Short mmCIF file of C-alpha atoms in Angstrom, two decimals:
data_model
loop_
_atom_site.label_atom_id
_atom_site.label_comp_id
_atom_site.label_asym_id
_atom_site.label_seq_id
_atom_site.Cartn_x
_atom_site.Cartn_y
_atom_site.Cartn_z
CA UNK O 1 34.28 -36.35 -92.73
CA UNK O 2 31.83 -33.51 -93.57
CA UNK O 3 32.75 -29.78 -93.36
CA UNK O 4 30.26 -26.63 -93.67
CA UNK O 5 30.35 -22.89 -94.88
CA UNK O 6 27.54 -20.71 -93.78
CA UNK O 7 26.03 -18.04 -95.94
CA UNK O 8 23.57 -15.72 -96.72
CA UNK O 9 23.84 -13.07 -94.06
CA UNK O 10 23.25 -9.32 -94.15
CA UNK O 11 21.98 -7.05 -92.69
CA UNK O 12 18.18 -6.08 -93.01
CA UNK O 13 15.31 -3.98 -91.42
CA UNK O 14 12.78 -5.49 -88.26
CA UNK O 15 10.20 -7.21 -90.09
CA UNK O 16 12.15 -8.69 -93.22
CA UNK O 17 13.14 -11.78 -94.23
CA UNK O 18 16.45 -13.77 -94.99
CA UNK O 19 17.82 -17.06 -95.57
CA UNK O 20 20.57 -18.54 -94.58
CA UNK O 21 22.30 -21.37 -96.14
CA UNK O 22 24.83 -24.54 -95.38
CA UNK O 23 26.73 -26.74 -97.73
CA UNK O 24 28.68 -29.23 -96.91
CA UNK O 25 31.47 -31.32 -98.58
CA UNK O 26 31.29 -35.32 -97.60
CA UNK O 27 30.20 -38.51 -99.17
CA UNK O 28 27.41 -39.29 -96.77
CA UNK O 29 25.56 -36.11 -95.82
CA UNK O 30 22.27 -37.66 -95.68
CA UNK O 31 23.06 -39.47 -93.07
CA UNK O 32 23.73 -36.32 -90.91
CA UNK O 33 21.95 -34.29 -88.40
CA UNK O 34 22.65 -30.62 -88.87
CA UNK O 35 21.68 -28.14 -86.39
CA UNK O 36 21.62 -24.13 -86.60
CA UNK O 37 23.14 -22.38 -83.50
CA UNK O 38 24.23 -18.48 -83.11
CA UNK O 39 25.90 -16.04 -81.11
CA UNK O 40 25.16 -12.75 -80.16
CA UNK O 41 27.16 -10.16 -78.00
CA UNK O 42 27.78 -10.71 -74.47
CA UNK O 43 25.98 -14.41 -74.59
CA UNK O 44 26.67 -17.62 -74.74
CA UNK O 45 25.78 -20.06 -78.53
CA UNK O 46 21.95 -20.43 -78.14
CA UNK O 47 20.34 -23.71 -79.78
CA UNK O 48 18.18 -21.98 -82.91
CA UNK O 49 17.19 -24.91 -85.04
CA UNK O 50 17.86 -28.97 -86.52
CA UNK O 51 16.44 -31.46 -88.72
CA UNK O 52 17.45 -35.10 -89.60
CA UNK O 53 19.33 -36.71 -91.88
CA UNK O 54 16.18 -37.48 -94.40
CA UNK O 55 14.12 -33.84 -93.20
CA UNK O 56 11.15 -35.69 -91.58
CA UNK O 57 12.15 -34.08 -88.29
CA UNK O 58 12.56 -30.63 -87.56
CA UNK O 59 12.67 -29.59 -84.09
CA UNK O 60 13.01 -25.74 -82.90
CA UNK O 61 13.72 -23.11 -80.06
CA UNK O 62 10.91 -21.93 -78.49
CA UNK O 63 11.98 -18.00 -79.78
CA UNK O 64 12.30 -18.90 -83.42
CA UNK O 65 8.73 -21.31 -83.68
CA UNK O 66 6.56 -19.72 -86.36
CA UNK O 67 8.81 -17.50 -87.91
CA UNK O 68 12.28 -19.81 -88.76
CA UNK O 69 12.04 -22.58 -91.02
CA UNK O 70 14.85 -25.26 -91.16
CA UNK O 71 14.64 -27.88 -94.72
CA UNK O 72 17.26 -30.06 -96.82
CA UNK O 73 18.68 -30.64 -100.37
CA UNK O 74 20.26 -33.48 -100.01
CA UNK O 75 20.70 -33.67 -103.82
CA UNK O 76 22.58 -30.42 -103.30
CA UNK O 77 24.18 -30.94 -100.11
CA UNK O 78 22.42 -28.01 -98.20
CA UNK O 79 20.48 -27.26 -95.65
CA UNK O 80 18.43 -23.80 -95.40
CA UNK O 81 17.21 -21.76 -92.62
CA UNK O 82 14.70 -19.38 -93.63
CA UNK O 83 14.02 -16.31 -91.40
CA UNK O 84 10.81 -14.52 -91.46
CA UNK O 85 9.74 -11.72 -89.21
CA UNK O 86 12.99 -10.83 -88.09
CA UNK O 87 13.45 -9.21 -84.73
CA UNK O 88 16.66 -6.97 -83.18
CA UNK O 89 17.50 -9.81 -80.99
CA UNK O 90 18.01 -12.43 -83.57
CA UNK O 91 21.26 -10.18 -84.46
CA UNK O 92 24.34 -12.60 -84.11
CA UNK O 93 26.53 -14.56 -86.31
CA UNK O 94 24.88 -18.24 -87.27
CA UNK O 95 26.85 -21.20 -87.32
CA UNK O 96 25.66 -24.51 -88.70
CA UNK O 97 27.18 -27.66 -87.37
CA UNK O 98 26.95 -32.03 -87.87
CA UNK O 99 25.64 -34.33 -85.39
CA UNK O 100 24.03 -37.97 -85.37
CA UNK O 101 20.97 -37.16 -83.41
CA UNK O 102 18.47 -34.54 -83.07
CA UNK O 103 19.85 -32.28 -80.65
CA UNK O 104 19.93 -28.74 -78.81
CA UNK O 105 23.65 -29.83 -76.99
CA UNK O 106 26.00 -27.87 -79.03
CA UNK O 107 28.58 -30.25 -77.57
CA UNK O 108 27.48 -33.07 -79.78
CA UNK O 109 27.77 -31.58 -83.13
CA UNK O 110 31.25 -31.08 -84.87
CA UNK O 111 32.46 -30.11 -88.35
CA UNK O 112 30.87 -26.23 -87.58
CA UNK O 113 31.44 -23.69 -90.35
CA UNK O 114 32.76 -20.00 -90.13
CA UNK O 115 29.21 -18.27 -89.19
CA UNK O 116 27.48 -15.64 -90.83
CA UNK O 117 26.75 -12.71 -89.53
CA UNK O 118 22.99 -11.40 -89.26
CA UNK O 119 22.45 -8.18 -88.42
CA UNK O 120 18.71 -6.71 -87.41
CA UNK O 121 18.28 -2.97 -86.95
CA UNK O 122 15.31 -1.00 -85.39
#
């Protein structure tokens, strides 16, 4: 019952700063998980970020903690993903996905969006 379009992408020097962002259509968003995932070149979808239904739980990958920042509008139906100190190897396109728990399985979120692509130069 919910669907979600990334956006926000670009792409921006080593060192900047962007944020991504995911609204959904559906009559009981609060009541989802969503989870941030993405997909680089040559590798498999890597686990980047999630947060419950309310945002009183965030939980992250270990290569994003202290620089990625995942939060909720529920009033707006969003959830951001803010992206500080940006490094070449974040480059990839960022899907955000549903789910009913707090999770780093990709396999048990659904309703994923179209991705953005992020792009880091050097």
């Amino acid at each position: 019952q919910v669907q979600l379009v990334e956006s926000g992408g670009g792409l921006v020097q080593a060192g900047d700063s962007l944020r991504l962002s995911c609204a959904a259509s559906g009559r009981t968003f609060s009541s989802y998980v969503v989870g941030w995932f993405r997909l680089a070149p040559e590798k498999e979808r890597k686990f980047v970020a999630a947060i419950s239904g309310s945002g009183g739980y965030s939980y992250y990958a270990d290569s994003v903690k202290g620089r990625f920042t995942i939060s909720r509008d529920n009033a707006k139906n969003t959830v951001y993903l803010q992206m500080n100190s940006l490094k070449p190897e974040d480059t990839a396109v960022y899907y955000c996905a549903a789910g009913e728990i707090v999770t780093a399985t990709a396999n048990l979120y659904n309703g994923w969006g179209q991705g953005t692509q992020v792009t880091v130069s050097s």
